[in-house]
Short mmCIF file of C-alpha atoms in Angstrom, two decimals:
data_model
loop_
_atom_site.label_atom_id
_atom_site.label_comp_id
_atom_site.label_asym_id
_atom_site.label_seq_id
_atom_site.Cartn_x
_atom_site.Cartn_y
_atom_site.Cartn_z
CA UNK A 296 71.74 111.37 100.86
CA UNK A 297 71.34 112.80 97.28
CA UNK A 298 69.55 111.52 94.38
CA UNK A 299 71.01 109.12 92.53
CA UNK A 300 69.42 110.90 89.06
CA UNK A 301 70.40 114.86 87.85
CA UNK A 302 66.34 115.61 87.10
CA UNK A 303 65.65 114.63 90.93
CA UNK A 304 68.53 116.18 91.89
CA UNK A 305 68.12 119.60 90.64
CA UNK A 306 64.40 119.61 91.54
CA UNK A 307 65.88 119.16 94.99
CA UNK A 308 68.43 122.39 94.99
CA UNK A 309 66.00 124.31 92.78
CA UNK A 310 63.08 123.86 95.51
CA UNK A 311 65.77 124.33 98.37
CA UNK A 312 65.32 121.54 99.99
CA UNK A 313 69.24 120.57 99.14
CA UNK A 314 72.10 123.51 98.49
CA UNK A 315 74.34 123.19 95.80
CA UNK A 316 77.11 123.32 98.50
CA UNK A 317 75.32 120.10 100.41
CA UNK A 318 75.78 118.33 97.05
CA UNK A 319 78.98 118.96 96.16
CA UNK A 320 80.40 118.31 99.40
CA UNK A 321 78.61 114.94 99.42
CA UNK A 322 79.95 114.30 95.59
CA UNK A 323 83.30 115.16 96.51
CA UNK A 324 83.48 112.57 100.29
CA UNK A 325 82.35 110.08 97.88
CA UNK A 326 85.14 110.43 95.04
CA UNK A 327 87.67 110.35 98.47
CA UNK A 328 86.32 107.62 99.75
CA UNK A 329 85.58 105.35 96.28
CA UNK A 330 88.62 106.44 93.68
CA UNK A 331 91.45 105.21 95.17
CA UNK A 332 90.29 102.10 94.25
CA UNK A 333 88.58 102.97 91.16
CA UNK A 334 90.99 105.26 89.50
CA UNK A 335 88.20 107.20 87.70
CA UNK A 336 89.70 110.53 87.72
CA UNK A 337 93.15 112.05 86.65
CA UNK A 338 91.83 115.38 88.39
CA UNK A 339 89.21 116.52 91.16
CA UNK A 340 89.27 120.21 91.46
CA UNK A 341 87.58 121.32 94.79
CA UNK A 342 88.84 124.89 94.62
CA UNK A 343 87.00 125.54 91.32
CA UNK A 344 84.03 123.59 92.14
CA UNK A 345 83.08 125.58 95.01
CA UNK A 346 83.27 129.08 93.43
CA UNK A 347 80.86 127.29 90.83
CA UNK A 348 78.55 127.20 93.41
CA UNK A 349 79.32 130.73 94.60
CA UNK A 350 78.42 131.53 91.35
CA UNK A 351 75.37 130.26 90.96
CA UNK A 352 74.20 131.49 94.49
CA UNK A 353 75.20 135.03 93.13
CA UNK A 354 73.17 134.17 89.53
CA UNK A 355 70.16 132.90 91.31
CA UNK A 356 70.34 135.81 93.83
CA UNK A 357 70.40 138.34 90.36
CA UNK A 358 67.35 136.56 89.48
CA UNK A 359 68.24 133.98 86.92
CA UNK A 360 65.70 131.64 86.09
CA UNK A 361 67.93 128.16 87.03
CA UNK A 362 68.82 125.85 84.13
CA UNK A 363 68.17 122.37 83.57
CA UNK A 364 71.38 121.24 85.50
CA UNK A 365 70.99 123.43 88.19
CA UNK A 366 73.33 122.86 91.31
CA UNK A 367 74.19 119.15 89.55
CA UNK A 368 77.70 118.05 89.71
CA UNK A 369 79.29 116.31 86.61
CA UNK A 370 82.74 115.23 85.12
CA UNK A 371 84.24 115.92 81.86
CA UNK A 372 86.91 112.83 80.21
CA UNK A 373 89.97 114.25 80.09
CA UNK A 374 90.11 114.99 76.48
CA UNK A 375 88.05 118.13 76.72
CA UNK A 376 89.48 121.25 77.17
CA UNK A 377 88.35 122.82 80.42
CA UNK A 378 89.09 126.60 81.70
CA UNK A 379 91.78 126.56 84.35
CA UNK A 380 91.50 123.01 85.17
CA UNK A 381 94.02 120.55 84.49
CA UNK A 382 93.62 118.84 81.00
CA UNK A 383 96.09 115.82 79.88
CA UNK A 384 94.32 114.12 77.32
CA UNK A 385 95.27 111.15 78.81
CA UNK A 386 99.51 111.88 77.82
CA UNK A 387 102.46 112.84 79.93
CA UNK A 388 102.87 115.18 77.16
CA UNK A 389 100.37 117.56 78.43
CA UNK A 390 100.82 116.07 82.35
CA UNK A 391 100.73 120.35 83.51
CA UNK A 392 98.47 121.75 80.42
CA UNK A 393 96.36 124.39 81.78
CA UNK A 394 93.58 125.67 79.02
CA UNK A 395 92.23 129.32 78.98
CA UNK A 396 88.52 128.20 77.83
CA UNK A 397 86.38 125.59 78.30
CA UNK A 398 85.49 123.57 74.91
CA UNK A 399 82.26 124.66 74.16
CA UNK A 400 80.25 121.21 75.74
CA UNK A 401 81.58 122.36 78.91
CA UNK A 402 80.59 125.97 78.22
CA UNK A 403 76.78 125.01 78.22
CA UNK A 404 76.60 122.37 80.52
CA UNK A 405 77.91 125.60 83.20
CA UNK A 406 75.96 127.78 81.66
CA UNK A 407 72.56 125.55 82.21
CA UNK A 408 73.81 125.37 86.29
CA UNK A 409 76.73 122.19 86.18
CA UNK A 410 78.70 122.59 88.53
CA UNK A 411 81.88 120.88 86.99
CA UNK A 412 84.22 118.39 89.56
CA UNK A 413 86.85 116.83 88.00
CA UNK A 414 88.33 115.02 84.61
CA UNK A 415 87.84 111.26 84.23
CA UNK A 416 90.46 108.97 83.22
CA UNK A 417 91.13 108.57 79.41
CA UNK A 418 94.01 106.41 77.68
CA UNK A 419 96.42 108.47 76.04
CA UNK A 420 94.53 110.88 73.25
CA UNK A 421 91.31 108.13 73.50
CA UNK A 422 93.15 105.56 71.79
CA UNK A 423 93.00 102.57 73.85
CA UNK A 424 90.26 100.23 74.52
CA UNK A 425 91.12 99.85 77.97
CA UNK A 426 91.35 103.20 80.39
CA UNK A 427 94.90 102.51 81.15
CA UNK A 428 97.88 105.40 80.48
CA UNK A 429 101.41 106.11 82.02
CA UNK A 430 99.84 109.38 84.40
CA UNK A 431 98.43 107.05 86.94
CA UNK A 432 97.02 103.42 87.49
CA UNK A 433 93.92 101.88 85.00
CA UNK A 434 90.87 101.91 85.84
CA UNK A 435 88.90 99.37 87.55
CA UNK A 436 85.27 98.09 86.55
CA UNK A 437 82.94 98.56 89.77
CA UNK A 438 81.12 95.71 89.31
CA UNK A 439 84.17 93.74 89.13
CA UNK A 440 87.55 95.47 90.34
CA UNK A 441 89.52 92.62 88.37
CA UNK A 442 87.86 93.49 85.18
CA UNK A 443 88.47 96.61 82.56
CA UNK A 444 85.54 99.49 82.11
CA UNK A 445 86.19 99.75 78.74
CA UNK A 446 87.53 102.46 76.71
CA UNK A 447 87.98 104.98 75.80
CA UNK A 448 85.84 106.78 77.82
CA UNK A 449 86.10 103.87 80.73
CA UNK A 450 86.96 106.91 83.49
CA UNK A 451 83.55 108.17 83.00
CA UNK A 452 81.69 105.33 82.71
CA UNK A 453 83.16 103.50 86.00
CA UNK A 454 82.81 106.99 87.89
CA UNK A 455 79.06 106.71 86.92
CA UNK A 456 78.23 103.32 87.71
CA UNK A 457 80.01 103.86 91.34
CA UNK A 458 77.45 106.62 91.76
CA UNK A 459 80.27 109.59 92.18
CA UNK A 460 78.18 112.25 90.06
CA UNK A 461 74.77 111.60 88.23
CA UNK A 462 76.44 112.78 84.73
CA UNK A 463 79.59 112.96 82.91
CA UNK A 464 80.32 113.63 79.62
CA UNK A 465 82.35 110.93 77.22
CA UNK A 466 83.36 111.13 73.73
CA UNK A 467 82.86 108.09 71.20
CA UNK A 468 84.87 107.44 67.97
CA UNK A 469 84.43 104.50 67.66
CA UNK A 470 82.31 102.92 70.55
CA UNK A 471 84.25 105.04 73.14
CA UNK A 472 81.07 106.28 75.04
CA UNK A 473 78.82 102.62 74.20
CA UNK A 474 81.38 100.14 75.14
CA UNK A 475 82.78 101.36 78.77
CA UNK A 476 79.16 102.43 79.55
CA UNK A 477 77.84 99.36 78.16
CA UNK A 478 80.66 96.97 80.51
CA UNK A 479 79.80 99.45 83.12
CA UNK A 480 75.64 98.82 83.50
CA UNK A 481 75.42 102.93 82.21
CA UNK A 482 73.41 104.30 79.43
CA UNK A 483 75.32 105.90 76.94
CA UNK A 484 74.36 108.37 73.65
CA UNK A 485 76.73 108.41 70.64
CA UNK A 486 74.71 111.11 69.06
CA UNK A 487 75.01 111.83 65.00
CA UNK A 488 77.28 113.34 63.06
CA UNK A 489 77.23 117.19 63.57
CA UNK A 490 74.61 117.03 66.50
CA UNK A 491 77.41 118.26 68.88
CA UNK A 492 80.16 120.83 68.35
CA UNK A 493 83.65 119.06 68.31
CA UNK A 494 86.04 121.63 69.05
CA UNK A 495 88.16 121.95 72.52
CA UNK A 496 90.54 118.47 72.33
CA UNK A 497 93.89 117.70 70.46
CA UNK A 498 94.41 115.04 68.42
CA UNK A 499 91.57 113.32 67.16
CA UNK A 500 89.21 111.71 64.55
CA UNK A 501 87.64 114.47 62.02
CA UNK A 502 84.32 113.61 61.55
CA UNK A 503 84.18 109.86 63.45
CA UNK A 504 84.64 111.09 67.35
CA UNK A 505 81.42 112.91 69.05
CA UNK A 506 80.85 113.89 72.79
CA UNK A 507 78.00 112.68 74.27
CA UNK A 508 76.06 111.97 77.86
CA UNK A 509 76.97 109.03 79.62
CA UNK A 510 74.72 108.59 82.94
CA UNK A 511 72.36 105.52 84.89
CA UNK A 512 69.16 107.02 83.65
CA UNK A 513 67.98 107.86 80.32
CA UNK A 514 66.02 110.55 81.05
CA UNK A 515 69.65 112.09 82.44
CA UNK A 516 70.80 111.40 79.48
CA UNK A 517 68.76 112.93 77.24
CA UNK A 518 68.75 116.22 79.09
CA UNK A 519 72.46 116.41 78.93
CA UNK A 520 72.49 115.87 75.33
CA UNK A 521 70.07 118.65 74.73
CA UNK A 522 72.30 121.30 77.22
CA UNK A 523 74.96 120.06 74.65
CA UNK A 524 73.40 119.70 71.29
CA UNK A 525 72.98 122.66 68.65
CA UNK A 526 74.78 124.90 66.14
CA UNK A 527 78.25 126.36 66.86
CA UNK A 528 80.03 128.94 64.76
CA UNK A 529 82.96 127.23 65.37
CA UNK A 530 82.33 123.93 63.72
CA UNK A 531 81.06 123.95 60.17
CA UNK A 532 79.67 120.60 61.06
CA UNK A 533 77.67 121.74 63.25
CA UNK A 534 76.20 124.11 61.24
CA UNK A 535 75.12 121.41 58.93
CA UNK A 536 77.80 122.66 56.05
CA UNK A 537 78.19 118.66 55.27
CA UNK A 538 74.65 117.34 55.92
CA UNK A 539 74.51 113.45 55.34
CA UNK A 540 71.14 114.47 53.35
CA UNK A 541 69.32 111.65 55.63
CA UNK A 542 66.93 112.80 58.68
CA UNK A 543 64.60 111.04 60.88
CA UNK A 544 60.82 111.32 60.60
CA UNK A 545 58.80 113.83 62.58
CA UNK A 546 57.16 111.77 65.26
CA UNK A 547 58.09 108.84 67.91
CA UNK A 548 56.42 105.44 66.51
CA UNK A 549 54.38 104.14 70.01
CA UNK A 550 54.80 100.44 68.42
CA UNK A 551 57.83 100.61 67.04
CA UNK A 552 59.85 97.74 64.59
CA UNK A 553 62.73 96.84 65.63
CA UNK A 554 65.29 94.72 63.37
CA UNK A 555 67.51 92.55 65.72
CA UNK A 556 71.44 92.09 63.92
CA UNK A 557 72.94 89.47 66.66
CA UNK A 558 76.20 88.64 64.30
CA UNK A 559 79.00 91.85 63.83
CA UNK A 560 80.81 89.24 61.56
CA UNK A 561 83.81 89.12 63.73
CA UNK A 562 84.47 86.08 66.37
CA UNK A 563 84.67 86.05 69.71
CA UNK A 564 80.89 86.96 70.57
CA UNK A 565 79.47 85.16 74.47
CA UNK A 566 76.48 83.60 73.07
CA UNK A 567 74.91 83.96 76.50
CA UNK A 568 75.58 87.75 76.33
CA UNK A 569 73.88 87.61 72.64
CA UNK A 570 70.97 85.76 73.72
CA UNK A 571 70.30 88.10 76.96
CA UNK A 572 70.40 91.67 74.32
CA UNK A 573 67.92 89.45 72.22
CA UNK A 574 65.34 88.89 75.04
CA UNK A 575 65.46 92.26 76.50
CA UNK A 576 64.62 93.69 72.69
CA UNK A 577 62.36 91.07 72.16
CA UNK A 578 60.43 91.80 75.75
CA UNK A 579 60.32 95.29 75.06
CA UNK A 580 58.82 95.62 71.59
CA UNK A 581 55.92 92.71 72.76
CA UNK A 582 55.64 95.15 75.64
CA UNK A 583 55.11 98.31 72.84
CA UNK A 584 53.33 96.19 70.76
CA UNK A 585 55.91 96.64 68.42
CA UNK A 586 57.25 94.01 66.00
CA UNK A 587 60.95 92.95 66.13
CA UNK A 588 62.07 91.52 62.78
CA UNK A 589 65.34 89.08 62.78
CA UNK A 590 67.61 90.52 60.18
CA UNK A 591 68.90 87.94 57.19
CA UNK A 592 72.03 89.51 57.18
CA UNK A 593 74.67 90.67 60.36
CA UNK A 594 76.71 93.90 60.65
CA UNK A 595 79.68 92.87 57.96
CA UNK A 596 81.80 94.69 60.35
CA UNK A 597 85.13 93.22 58.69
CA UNK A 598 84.11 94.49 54.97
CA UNK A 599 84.61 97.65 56.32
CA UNK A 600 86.92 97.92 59.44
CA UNK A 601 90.40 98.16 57.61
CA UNK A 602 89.29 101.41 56.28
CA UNK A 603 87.44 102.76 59.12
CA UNK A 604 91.46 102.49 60.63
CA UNK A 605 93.05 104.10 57.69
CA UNK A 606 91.20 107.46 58.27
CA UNK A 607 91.00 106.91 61.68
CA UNK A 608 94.71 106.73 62.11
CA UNK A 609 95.50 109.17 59.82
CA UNK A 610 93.33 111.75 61.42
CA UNK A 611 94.97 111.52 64.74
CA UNK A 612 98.28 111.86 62.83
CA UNK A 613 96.99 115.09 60.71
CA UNK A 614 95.37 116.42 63.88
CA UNK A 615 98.19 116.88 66.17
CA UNK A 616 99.89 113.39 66.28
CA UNK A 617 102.67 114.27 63.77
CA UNK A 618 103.86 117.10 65.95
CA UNK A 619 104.64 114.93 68.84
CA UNK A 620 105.36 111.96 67.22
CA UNK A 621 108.24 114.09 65.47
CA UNK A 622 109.57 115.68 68.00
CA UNK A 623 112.35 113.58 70.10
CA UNK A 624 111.38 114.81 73.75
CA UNK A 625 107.87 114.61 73.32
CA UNK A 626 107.51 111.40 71.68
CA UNK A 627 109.84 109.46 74.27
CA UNK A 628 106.69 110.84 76.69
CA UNK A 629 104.21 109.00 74.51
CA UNK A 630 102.78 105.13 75.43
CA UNK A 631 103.68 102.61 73.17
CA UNK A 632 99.94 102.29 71.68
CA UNK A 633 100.01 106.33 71.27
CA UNK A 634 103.50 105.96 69.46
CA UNK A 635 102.05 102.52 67.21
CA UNK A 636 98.89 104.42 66.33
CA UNK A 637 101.19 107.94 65.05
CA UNK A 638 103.53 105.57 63.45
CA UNK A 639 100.39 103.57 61.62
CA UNK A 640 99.14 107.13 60.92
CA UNK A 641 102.09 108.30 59.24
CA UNK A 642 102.39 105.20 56.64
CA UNK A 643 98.96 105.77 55.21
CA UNK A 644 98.84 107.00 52.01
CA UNK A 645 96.21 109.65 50.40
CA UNK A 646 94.95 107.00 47.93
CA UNK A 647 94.31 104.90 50.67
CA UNK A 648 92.91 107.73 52.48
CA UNK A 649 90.65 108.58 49.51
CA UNK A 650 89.60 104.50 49.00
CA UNK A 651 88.58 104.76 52.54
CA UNK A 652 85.99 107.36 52.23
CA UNK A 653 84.03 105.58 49.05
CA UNK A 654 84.58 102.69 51.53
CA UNK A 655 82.13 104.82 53.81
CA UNK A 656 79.44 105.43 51.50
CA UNK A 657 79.34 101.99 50.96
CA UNK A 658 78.95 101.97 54.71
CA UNK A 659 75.77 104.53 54.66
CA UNK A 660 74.23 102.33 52.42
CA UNK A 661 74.65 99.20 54.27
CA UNK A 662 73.08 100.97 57.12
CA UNK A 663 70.23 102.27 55.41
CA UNK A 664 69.45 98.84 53.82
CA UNK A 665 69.67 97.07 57.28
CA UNK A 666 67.34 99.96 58.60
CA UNK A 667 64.77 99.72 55.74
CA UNK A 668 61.21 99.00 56.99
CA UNK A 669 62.47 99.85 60.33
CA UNK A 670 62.38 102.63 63.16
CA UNK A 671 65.45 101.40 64.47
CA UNK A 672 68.40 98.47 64.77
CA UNK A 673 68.92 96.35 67.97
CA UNK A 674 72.03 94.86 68.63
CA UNK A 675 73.99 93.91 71.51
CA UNK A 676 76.52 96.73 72.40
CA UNK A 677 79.47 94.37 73.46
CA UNK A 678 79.42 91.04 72.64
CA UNK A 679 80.82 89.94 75.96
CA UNK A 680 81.30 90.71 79.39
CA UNK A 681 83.80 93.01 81.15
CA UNK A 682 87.31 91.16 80.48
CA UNK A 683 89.27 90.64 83.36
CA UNK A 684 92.73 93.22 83.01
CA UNK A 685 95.43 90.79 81.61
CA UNK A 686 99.14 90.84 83.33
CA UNK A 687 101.76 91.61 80.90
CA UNK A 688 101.89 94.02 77.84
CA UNK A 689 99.62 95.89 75.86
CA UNK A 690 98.15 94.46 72.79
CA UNK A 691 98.60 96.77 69.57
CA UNK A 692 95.54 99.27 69.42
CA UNK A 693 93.69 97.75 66.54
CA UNK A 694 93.86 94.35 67.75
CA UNK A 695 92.76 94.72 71.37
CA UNK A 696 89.89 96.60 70.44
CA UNK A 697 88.40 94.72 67.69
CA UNK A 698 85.99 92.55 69.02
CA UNK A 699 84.90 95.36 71.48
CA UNK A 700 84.03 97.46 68.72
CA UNK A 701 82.51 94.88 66.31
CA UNK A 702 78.73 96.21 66.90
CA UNK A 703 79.53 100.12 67.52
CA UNK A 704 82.38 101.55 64.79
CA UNK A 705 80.23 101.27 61.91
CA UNK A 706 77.92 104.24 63.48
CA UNK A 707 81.22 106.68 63.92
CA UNK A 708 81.97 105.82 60.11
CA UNK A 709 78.47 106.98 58.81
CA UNK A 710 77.43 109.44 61.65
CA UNK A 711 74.07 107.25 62.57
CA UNK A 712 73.71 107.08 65.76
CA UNK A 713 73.26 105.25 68.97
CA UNK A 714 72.48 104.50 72.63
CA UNK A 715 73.13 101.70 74.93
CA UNK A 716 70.99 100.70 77.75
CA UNK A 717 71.56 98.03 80.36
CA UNK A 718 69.37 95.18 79.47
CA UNK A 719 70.02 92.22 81.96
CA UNK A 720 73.39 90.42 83.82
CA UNK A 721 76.01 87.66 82.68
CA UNK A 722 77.28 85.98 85.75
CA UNK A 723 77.02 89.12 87.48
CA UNK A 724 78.21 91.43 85.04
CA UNK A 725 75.95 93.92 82.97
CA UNK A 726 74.91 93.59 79.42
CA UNK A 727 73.87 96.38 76.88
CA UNK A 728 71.52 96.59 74.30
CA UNK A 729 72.23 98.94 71.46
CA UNK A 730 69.37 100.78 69.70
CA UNK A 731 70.40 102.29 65.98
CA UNK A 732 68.31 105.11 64.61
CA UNK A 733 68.56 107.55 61.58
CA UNK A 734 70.66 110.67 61.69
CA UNK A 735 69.00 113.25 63.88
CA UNK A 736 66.78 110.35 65.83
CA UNK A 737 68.56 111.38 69.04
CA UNK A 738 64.76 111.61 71.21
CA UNK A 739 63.39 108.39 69.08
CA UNK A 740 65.98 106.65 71.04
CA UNK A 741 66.62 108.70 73.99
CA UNK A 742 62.81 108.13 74.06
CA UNK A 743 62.84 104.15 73.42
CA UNK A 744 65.82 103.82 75.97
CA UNK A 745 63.69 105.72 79.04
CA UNK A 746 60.62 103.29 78.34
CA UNK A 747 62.52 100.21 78.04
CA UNK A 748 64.18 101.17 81.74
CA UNK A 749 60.23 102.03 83.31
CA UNK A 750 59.06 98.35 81.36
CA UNK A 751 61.58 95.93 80.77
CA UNK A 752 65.04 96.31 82.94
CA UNK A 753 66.87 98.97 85.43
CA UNK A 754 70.30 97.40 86.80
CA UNK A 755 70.43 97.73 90.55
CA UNK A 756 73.95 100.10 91.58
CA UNK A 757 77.41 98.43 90.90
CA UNK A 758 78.72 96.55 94.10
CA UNK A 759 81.13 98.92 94.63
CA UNK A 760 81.37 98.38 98.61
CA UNK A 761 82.86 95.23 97.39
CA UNK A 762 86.03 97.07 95.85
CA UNK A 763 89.13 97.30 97.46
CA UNK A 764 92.14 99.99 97.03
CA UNK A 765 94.38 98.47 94.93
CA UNK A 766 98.66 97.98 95.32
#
């Protein structure tokens, strides 16, 4: 039996008293056995895996000192390019695509020792708020095979909370890593703007969308942000060419305050989900002998959510989506969300493109007000549980995801950002509690989130021997 967290886990190979080979094969009988039901991944690639581990037999053997991943397997959402593994971004479009180089996350994650596995399911181009596209069936919820993950990055949060690897790597633009991992009992890291290097996908959001760790265990999590995190020639943004001219204090407060926000402004919120993030912050700061302030006003989500969709929309167009969504062949491949959201793209206009972005400096300071006098923001991640999947059509993108998003688009606007931990159960399904911080207060809260899982809450695994395959 492995570990069921990457630091124990590498200890183990490191000290020898696992192989990487034992691993993988045991992560790879457990994908077989669970994802049929689960639908996780769009692509587990053996063949690759195991000359990974031939690899790093034949680095260690050269006398490489092992890296922080060593010998741990993890999965990449299929919107990240990856060399010589299929990569679909979630579309028929690119069903066969075959990239030459890994995007540069995936680069250093197998350069510190990951040994990568497979994609996890995306919907098409990360749209979606549900993990559901037209390559193969949606994704399923292991704590409740009737119910959704999530989205966008719902393959990689269900394939965590089923136990099939100990990390995997999402990408959020707009909630995309908090929301699935927040349905799924996971923690997940939307880190800030420019922490990461953004290049290796098609068709996305400029500045909004960010990789980031999604795992069970914070201190997991915070390790695979740092194999990810730094400067890339690549990426101006990285480079800190368009610094936000905000950074967090030196120094992690030991009795923090906390400002609790329980109202995103937009209906629809469980109050029973509401009141079990509010506890779980509450307990936690008493525990730190913190303070946790109730905020007089909420998130205002609506005053700014019509033009967080303008640019968003208009960035997948300018990014790629005009291409496609212009040519006959390719865009009779699309979804119909993917072919809504390119058509929504297209009609926006540069004024209302250039509206939007004073729109989002009105954001920054709305955020900055709410965190004045504060180390960070709690809120609840999702405002409800895991939905079951609805028969039927698809809602239109912007309306499905809405509520989802009501607590966690604001951050991709301003480039703050934000973890989710699991902080308690809702008739059997898993809450989150969302932690806020400055720009560049990644270990703040990567730091708050591992203390509030040693004092306050740790969700026991998903019930996943309760799934069954599915028609």
């Amino acid at each position: 039996m492995i570990p069921a967290r990457a630091l124990e886990l590498r200890t183990a190979v490191v000290d020898g008293e696992l192989s990487a080979g034992e691993v993988l094969d045991e992560t790879l009988a457990a994908i077989e056995k669970t994802d049929a039901t689960l639908h996780a991944f769009l692509t587990v690639d053996e063949e690759h895996a195991r000359e990974q581990v031939r690899e790093l037999d034949r680095r260690r053997a050269a006398g490489e000192e092992p890296g922080p991943l060593w010998g741990v397997p993890f999965s990449v959402k299929d919107v990240y390019d990856t060399r010589g593994v299929r990569t679909t971004y979630g579309s028929r479009v690119y069903d066969h695509h075959v990239p030459e180089r890994d995007a540069e996350l995936v680069r250093r994650i197998r350069r510190a020792g990951g040994i990568l596995v497979g994609k996890t399911n995306t919907p098409e181009f990360a749209i979606y708020i549900r993990t559901v596209n037209d390559l193969q069936p949606e994704t399923r919820n292991p704590w409740d095979p009737a119910c959704t993950p999530g989205g966008s990055s719902g393959g990689a949060a269900a394939s965590i909370a089923a136990g099939l690897t100990t990390i995997a790597v999402g990408s959020d633009g707009g909630g995309s890593i908090r929301v699935p991992a927040a349905l799924c009992g996971c923690v997940g890291l939307m880190p800030s703007r420019g922490a990461l290097p953004r290049t290796g996908g098609r068709i996305g959001t400029r500045r909004f969308s960010s990789g980031g760790p999604i795992t069970l265990d914070a201190r997991d999590a915070h390790v695979l942000y740092e194999v990810m995190a730094g400067p890339y020639a690549g990426d101006g943004l990285s480079r800190g060419l368009l610094p936000t001219g905000i950074r967090q204090e030196a120094g992690i407060p030991a009795t923090p305050r906390v400002r609790w926000i329980g109202d995103s402004g937009v209906p629809g919120a469980d109050d029973e989900v509401v009141t079990t993030a509010h506890e779980a912050a509450a307990e936690f700061v008493r525990g730190c002998g913190g303070r946790l302030d109730e905020s007089v006003s909420g998130m205002d989500s609506p005053l700014f959510s019509e033009a967080f969709y303008d640019m968003m929309q208009a960035d997948r167009f300018s990014t790629g989506g005009a291409e496609i969504f212009r040519d006959e062949k390719a865009n009779a491949l699309l979804t119909d969300y993917g072919r809504h959201q390119f058509a929504r793209g297209s009609a926006v206009t540069g004024a209302a493109y250039s509206a939007a972005i004073e729109t989002q400096l009105k954001a920054v300071e709305h955020l900055e007000r709410l965190l004045d006098g504060a180390d960070l923001v709690a809120t609840p991640t999702v405002p409800f549980t895991a939905p079951r999947i609805p028969d039927g059509d698809l809602a239109l993108p912007e309306e499905a995801r809405r509520g989802f998003v009501a607590f966690t688009f604001l951050l991709n606007y301003t480039g703050f950002p934000a973890v989710t931990v699991p902080c308690g159960t809702v008739r059997s399904m898993p809450v989150g509690l969302q932690l806020i911080g400055r720009p560049g207060s990644e270990d703040v809260l990567m730091s708050y989130a591992a203390a509030f899982q040693d004092r306050v809450f740790r969700l026991p695994p998903a019930p996943v021997s309760a799934l069954s395959p599915s028609r």
